[in-house]
mmCIF file of C-alpha atoms and ligand atoms in Angstrom:
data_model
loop_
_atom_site.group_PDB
_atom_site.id
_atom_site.type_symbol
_atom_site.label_atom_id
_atom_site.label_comp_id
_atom_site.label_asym_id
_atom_site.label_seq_id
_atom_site.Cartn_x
_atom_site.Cartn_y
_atom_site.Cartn_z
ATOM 1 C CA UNK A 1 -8.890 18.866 -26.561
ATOM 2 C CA UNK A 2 -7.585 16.618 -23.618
ATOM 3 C CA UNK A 3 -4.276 15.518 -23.084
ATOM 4 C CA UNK A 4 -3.170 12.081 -23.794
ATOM 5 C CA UNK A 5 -0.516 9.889 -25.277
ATOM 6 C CA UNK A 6 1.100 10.972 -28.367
ATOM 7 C CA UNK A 7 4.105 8.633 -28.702
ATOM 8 C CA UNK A 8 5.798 5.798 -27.099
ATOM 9 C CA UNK A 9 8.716 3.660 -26.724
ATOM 10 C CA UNK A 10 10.604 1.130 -24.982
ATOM 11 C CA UNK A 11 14.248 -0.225 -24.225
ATOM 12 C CA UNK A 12 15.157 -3.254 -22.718
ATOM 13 C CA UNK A 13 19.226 -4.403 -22.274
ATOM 14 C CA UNK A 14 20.200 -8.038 -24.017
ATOM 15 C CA UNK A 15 21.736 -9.572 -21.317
ATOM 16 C CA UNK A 16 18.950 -12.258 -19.560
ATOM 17 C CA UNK A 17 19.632 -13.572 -16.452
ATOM 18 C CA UNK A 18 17.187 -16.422 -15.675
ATOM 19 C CA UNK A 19 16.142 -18.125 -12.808
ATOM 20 C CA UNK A 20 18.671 -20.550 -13.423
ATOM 21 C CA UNK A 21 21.012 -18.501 -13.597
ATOM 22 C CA UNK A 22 20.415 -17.241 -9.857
ATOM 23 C CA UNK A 23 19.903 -20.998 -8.704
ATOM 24 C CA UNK A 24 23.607 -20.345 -8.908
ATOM 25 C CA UNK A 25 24.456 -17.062 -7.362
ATOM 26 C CA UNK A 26 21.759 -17.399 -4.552
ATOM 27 C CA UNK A 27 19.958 -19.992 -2.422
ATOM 28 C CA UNK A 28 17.268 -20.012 -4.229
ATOM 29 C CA UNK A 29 15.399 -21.899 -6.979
ATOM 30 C CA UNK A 30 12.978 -21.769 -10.414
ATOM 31 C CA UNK A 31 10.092 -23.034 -8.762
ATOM 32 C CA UNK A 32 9.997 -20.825 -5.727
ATOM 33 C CA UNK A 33 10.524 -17.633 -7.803
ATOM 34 C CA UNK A 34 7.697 -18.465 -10.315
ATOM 35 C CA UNK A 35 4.852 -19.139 -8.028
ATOM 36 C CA UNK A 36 5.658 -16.545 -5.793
ATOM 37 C CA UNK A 37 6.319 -13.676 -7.864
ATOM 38 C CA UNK A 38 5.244 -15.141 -11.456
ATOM 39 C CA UNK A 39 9.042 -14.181 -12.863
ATOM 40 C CA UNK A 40 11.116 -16.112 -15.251
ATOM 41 C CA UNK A 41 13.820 -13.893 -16.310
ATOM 42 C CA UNK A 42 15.080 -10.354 -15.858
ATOM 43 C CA UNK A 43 17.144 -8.119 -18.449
ATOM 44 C CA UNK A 44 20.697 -6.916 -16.866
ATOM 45 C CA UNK A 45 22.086 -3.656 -18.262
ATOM 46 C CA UNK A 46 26.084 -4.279 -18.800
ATOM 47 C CA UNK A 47 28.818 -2.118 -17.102
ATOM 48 C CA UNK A 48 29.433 0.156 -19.647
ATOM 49 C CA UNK A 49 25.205 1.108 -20.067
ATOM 50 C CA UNK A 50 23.930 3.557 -17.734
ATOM 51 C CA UNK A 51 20.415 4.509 -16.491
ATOM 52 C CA UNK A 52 20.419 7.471 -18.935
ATOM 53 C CA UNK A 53 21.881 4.920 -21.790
ATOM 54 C CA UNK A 54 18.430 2.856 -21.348
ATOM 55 C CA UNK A 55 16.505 5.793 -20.779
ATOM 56 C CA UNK A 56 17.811 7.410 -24.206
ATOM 57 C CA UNK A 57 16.579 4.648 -26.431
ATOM 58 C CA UNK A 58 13.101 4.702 -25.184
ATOM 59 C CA UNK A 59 13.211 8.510 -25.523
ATOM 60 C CA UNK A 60 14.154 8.455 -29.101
ATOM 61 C CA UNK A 61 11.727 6.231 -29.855
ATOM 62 C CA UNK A 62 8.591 7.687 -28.328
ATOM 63 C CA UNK A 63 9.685 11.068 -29.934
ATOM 64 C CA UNK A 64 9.274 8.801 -33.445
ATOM 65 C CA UNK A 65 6.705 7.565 -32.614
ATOM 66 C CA UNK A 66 5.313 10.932 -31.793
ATOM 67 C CA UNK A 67 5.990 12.240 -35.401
ATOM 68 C CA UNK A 68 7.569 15.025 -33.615
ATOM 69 C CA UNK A 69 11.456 16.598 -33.369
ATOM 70 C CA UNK A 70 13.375 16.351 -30.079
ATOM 71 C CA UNK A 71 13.176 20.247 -30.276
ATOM 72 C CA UNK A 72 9.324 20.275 -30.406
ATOM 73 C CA UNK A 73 9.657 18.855 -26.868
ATOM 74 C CA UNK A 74 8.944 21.472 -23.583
ATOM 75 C CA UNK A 75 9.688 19.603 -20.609
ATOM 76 C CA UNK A 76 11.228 16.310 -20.026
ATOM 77 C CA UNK A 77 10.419 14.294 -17.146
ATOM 78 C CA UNK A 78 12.725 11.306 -15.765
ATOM 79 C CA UNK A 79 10.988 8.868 -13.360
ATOM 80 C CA UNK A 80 13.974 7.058 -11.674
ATOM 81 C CA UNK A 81 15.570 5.851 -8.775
ATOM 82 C CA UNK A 82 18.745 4.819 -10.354
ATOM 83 C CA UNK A 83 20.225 7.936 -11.814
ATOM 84 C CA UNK A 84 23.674 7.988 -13.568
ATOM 85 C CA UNK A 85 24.323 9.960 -10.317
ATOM 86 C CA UNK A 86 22.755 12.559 -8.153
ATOM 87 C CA UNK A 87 23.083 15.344 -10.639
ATOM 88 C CA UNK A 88 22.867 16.233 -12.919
ATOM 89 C CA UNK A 89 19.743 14.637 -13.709
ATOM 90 C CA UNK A 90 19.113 11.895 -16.340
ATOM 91 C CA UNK A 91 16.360 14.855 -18.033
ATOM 92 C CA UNK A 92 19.334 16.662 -17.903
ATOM 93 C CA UNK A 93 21.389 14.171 -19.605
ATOM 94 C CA UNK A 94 18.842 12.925 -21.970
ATOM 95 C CA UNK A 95 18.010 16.742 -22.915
ATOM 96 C CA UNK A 96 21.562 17.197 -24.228
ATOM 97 C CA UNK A 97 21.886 13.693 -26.037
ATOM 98 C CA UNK A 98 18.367 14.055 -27.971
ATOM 99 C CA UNK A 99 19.157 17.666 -28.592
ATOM 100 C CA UNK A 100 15.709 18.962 -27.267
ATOM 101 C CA UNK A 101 17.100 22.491 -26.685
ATOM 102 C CA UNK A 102 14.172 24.105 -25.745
ATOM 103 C CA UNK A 103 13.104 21.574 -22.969
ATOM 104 C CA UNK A 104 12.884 22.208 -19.054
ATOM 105 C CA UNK A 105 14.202 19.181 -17.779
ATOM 106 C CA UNK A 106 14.158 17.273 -14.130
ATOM 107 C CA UNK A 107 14.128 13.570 -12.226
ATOM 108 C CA UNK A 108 11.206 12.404 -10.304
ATOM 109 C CA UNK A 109 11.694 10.058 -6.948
ATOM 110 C CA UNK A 110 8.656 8.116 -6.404
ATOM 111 C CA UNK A 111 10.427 4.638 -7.139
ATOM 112 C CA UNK A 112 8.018 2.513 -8.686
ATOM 113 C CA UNK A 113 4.996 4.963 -9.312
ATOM 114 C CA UNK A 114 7.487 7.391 -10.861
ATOM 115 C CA UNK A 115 5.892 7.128 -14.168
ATOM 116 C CA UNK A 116 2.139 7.817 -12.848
ATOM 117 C CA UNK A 117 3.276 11.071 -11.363
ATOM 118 C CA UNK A 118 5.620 11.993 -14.289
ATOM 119 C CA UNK A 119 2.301 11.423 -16.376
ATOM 120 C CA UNK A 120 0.209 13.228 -14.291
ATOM 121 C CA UNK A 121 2.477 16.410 -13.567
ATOM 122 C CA UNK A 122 3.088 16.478 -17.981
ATOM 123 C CA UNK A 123 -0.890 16.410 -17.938
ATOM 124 C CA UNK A 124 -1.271 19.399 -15.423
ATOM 125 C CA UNK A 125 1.304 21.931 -18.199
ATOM 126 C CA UNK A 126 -0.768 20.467 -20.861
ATOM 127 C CA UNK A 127 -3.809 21.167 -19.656
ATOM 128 C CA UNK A 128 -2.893 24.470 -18.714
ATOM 129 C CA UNK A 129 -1.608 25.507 -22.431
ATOM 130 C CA UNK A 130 1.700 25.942 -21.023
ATOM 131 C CA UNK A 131 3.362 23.401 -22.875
ATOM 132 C CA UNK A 132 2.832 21.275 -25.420
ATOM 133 C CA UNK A 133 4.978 18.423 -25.374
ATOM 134 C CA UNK A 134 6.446 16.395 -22.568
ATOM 135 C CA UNK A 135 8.995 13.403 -22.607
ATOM 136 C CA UNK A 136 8.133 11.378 -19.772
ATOM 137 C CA UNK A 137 10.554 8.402 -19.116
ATOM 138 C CA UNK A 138 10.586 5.631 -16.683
ATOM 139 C CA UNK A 139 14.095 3.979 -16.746
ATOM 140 C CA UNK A 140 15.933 2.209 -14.015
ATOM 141 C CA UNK A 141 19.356 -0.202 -13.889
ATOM 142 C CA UNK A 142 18.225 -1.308 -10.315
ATOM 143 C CA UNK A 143 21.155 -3.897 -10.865
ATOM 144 C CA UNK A 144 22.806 -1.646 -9.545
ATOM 145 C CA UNK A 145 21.406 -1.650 -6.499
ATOM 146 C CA UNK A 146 20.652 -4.917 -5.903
ATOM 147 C CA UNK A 147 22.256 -6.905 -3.578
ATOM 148 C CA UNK A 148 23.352 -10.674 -5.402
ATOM 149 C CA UNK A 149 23.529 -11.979 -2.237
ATOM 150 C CA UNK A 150 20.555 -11.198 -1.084
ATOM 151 C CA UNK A 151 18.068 -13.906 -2.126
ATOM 152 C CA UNK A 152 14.749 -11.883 -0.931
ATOM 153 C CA UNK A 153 15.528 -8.838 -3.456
ATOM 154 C CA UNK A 154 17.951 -10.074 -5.999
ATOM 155 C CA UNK A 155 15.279 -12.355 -8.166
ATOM 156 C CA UNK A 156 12.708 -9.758 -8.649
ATOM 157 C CA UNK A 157 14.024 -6.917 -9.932
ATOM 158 C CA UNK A 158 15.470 -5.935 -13.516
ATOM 159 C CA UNK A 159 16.464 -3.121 -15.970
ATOM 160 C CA UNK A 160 14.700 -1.604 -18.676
ATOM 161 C CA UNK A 161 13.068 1.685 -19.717
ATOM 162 C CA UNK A 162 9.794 3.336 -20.719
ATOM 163 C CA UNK A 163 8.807 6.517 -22.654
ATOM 164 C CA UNK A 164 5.672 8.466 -23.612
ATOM 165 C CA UNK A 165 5.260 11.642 -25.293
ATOM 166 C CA UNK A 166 2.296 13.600 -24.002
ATOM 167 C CA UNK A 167 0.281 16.154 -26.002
ATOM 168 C CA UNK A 168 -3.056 17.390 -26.803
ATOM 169 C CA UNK A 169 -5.247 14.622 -28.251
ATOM 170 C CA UNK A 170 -8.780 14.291 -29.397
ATOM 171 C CA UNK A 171 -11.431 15.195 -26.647
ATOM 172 C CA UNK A 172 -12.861 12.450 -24.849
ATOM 173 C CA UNK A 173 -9.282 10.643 -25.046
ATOM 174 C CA UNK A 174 -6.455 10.559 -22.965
ATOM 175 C CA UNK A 175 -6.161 10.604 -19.626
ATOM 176 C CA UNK A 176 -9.706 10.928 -18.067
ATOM 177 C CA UNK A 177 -8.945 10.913 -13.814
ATOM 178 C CA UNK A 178 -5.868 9.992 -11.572
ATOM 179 C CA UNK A 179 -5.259 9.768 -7.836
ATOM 180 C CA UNK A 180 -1.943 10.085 -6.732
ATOM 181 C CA UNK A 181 -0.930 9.423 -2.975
ATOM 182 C CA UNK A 182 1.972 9.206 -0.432
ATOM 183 C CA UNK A 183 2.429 7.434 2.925
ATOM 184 C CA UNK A 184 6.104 8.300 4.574
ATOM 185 C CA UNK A 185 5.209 6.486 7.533
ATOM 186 C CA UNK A 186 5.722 3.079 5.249
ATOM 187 C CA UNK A 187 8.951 4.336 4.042
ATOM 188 C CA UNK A 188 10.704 1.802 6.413
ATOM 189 C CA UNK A 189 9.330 -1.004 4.440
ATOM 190 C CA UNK A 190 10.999 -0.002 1.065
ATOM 191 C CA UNK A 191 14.476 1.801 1.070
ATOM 192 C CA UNK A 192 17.970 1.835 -0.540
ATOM 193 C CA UNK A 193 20.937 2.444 1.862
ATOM 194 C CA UNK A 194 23.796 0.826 -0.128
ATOM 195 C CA UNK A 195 21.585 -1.686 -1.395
ATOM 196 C CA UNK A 196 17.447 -2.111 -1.723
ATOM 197 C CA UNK A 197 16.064 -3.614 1.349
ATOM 198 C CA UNK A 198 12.442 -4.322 1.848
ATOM 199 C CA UNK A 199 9.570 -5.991 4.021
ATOM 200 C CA UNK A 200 8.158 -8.232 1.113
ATOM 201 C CA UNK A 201 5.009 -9.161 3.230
ATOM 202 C CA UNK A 202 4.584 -5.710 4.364
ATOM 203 C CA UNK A 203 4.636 -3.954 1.172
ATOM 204 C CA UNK A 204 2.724 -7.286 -0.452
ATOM 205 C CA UNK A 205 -0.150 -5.906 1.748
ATOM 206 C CA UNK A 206 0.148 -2.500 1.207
ATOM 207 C CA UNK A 207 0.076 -2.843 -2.553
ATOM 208 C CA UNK A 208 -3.232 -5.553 -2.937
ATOM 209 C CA UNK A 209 -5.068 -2.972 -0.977
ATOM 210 C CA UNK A 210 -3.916 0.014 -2.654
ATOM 211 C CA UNK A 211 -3.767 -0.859 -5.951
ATOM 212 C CA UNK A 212 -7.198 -2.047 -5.538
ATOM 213 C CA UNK A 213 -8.772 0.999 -4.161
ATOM 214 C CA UNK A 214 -6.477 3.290 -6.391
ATOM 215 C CA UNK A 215 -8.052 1.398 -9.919
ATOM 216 C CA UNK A 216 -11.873 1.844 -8.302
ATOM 217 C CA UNK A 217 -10.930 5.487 -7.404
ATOM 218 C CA UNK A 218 -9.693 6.288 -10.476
ATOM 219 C CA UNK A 219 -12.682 4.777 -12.345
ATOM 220 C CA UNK A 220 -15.623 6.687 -10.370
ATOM 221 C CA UNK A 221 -14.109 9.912 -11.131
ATOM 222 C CA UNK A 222 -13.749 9.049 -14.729
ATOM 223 C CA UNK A 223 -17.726 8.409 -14.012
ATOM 224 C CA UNK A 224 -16.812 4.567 -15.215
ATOM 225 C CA UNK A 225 -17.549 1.410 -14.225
ATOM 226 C CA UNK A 226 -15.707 -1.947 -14.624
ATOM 227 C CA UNK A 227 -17.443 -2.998 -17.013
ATOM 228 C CA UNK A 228 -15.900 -0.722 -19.332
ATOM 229 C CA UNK A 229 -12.189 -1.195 -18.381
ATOM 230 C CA UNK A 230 -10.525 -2.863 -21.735
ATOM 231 C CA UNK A 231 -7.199 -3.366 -20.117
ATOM 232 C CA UNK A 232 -5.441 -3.275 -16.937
ATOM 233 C CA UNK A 233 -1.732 -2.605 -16.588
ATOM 234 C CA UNK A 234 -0.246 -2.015 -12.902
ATOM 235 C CA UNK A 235 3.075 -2.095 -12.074
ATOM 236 C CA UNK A 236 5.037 -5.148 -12.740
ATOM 237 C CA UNK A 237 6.297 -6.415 -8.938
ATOM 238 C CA UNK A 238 5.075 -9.823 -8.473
ATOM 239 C CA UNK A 239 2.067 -11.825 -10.387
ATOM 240 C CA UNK A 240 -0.074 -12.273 -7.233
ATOM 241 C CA UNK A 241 -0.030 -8.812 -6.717
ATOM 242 C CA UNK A 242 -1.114 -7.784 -10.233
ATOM 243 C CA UNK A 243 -3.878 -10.961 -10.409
ATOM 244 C CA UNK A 244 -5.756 -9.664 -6.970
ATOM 245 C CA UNK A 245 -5.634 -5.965 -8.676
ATOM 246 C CA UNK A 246 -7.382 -7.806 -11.868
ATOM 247 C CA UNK A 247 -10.100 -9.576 -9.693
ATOM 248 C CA UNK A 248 -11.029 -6.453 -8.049
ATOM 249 C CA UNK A 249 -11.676 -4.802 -10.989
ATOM 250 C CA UNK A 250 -13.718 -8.306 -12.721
ATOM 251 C CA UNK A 251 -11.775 -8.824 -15.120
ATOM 252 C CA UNK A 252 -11.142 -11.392 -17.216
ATOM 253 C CA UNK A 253 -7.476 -13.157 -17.771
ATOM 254 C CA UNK A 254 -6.733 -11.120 -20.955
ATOM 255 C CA UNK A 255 -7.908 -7.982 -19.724
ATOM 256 C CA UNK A 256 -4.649 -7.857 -17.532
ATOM 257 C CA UNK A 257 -1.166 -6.987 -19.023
ATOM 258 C CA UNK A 258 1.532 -9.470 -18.291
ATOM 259 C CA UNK A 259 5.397 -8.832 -18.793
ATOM 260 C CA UNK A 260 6.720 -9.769 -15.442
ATOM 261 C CA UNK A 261 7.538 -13.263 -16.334
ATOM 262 C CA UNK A 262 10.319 -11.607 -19.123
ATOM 263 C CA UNK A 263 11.327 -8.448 -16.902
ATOM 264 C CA UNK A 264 10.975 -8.962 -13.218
ATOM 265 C CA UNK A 265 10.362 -5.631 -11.590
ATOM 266 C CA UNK A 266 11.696 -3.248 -13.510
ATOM 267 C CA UNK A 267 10.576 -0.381 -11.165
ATOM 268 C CA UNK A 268 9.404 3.199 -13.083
ATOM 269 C CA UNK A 269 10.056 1.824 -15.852
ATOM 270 C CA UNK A 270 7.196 -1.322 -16.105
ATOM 271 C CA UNK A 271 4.026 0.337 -16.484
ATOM 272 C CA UNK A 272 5.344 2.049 -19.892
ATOM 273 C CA UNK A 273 7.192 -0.895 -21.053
ATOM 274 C CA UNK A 274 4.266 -2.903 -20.519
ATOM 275 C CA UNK A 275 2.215 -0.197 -22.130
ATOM 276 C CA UNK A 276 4.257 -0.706 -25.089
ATOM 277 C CA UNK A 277 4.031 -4.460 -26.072
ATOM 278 C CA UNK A 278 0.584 -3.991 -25.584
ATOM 279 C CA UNK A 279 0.170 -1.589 -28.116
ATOM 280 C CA UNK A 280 3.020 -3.276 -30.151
ATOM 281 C CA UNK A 281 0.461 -6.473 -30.110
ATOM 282 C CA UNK A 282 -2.137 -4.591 -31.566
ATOM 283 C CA UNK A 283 -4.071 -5.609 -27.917
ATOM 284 C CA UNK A 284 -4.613 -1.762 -26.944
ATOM 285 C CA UNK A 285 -7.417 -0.135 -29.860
ATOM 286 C CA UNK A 286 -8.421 3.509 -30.256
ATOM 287 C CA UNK A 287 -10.984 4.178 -27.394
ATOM 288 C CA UNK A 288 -9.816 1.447 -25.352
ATOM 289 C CA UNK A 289 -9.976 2.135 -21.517
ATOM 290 C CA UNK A 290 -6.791 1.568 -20.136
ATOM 291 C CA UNK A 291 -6.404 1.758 -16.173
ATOM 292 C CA UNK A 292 -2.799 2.146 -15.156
ATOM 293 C CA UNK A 293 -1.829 1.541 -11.428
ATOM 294 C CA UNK A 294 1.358 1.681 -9.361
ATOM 295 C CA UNK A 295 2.826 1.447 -5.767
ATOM 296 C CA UNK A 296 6.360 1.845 -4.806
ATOM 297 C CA UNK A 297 8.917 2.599 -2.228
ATOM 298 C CA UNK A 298 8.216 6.057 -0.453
ATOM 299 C CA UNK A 299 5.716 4.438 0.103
ATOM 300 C CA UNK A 300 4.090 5.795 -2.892
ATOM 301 C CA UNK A 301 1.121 4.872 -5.502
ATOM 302 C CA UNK A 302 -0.438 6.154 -8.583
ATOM 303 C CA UNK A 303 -3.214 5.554 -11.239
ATOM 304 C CA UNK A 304 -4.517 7.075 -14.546
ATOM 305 C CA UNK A 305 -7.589 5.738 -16.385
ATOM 306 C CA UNK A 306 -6.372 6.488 -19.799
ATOM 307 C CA UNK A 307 -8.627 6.516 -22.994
ATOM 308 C CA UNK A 308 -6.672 4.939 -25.792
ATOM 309 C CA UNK A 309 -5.886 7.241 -28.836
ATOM 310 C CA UNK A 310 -4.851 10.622 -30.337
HETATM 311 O O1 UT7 B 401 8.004 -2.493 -6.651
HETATM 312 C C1 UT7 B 401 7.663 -2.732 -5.337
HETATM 313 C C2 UT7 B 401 8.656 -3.688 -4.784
HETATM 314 N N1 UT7 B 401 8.295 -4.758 -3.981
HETATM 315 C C3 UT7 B 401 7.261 -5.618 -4.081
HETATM 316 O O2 UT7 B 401 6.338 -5.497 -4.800
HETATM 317 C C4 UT7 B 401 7.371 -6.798 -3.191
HETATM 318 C C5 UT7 B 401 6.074 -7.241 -2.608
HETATM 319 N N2 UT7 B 401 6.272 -8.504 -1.945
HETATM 320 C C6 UT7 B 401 6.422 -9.660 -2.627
HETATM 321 O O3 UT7 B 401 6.366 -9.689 -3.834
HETATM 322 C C7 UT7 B 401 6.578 -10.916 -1.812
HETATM 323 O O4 UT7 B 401 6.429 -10.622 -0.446
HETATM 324 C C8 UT7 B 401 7.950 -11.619 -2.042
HETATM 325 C C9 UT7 B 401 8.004 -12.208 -3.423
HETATM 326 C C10 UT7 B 401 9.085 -10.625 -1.846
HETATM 327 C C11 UT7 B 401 8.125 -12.761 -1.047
HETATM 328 O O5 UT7 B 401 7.047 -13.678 -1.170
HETATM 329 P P1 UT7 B 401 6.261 -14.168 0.130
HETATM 330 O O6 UT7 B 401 5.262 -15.141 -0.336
HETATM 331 O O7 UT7 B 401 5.785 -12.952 0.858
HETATM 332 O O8 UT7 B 401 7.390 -14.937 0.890
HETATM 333 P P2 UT7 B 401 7.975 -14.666 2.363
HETATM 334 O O9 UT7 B 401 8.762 -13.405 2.380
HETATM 335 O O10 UT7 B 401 6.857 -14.807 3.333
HETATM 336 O O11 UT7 B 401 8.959 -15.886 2.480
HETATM 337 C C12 UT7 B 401 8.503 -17.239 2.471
HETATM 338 C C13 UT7 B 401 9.719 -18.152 2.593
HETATM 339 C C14 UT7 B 401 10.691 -17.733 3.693
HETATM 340 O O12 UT7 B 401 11.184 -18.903 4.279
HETATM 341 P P3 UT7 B 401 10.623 -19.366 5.706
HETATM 342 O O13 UT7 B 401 10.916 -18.239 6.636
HETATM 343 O O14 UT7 B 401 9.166 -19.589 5.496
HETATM 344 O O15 UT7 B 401 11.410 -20.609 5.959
HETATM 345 C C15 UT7 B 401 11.798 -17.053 2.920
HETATM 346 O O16 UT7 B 401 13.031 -17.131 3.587
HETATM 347 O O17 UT7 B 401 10.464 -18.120 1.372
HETATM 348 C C16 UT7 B 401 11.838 -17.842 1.649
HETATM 349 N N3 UT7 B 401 12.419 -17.128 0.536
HETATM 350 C C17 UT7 B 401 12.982 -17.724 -0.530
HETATM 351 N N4 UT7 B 401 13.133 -19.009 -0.869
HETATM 352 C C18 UT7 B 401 13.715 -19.271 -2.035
HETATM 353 C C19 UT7 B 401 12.506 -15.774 0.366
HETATM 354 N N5 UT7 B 401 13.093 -15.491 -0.806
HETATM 355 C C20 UT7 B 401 13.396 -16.682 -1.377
HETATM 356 C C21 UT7 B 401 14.011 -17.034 -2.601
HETATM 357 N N6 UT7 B 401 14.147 -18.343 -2.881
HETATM 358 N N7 UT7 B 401 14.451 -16.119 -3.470
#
């Protein structure tokens, strides 16, 4: 047995704000945002819904979809970096709401490649027969955090969240290699004080290249090629971004998972929600190879290459 996906889920808030809408808040415009970052609209939790609100709807439903009960679960596993507040944790606070008595329960910061390395950490107590089920969410209300005044952050990012159960699947499925890495000295380029502030060009750069390198790394230990990568899904920042990371790896137009254009960045959470509607569209098949790949603030960066199925 390996350890893989057993369960997944997603949440997104109602509220859209388009483009449009921001022509208004901002100096800024539809065209502009579309060809450079490929976004139409972004969802905008409301004041009353929380970080653990959105996170607790795509918990619930990756434990369904698990065929599991929230007390089956070991360890839960929040990527964020918009918690309710600093503690307790949104684990914590999602432990008590789905009743998953048993679980450990704790928040990763590694902004937008949380979810890799909440995937990757549930994999290592898997593999190790020390648990057997872990909840790992990505969730963020970076509304929060953004600055509406700022037009060089406030049209790319969005809310949303992301779940996965993980659990011992079929050998030969699941999650076949990862590379995780971290690079403080880039943590200037990518940082909250009251607000998010960020180098765009400078973390542009930083993510083609890694992202690249990251997929190909991930692949050779998996003893793959790219031939036999089925689908792509990196993190959800900007389209040009994600379309060099899809001609590095050869691959055709389909190949790559798009959700950008609805979401905008939504952070930790866009590699699962992604995941998801890709699934959901009956695009992702038992024994697909899936590579998933992520950079964020930190600076950060993560990737799995994921064979599809139980
Ligand atoms: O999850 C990780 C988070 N971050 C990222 O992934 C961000 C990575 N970086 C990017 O996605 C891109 O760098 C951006 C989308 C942020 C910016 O695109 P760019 O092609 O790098 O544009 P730029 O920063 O070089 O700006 C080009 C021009 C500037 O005007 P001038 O100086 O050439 O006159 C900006 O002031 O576009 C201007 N600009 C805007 N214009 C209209 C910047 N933001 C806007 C805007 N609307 N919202």
């Amino acid at each position: 047995m390996s350890t893989g996906v057993i369960g997944i889920g997603r949440a997104l808030p109602e509220k859209i704000l388009t483009n449009f809408d921001l022509e208004k808040m901002v100096d800024t415009n539809d065209e502009w945002i579309r060809t450079r970052t490929g976004i139409e609209e972004r969802r905008i939790a409301d004041d009353n819904t929380n970080t653990s609100d959105i996170g607790y709807e795509a918990a619930k439903k990756a434990i369904e979809n698990a065929n599991i009960s929230a007390e089956d679960i070991d360890l839960i596993l929040v990527a964020t970096v918009t918690p309710d507040q600093p503690f307790p944790s949104v684990a914590c606070m999602l432990q008590e709401r789905l009743g998953a008595k048993k679980a450990a329960a704790l928040d990763i910061s590694a902004a937008c490649a949380g979810f890799m390395y909440g995937m990757v950490t549930a994999k290592q107590f898997i593999d190790n027969n020390v648990y057997k089920y872990v909840l790992v969410v990505g969730v963020e209300k970076l509304s929060k955090i953004t600055n509406w005044e700022d037009r060089n952050t406030a049209v790319l990012f969005g809310d949303g969240a992301g779940a996965a159960v993980l659990g011992k699947v079929t050998e030969g499925r699941g999650i076949l290699s990862f590379e995780l890495g971290a690079d403080g000295t880039g943590g200037k380029h990518l940082y909250q004080d009251d607000f998010i502030q960020m180098n765009g060009r400078e973390v542009f750069k930083f993510a083609v290249r890694q992202m690249g390198e990251s997929s190909e790394n991930v692949l050779e230990k998996a003893g793959l090629s790219k031939e036999d990568v089925d689908f792509l899904i990196p993190h959800q920042a900007n389209i040009r971004i994600m379309e060099a990371s899809r001609q590095r790896l050869n691959l055709p137009e389909e190949k790559l998972s798009k959700t950008v254009h609805k979401y905008g960045n939504t952070s930790a959470a866009s590699i699962p929600i992604s995941l998801v509607e890709e699934v959901e569209a009956g695009k992702i098949k038992d024994d697909d190879v899936i590579v998933l790949v992520g950079f964020g603030g930190g600076l950060t960066w993560g990737a799995i290459a994921l064979r599809w199925g139980k």
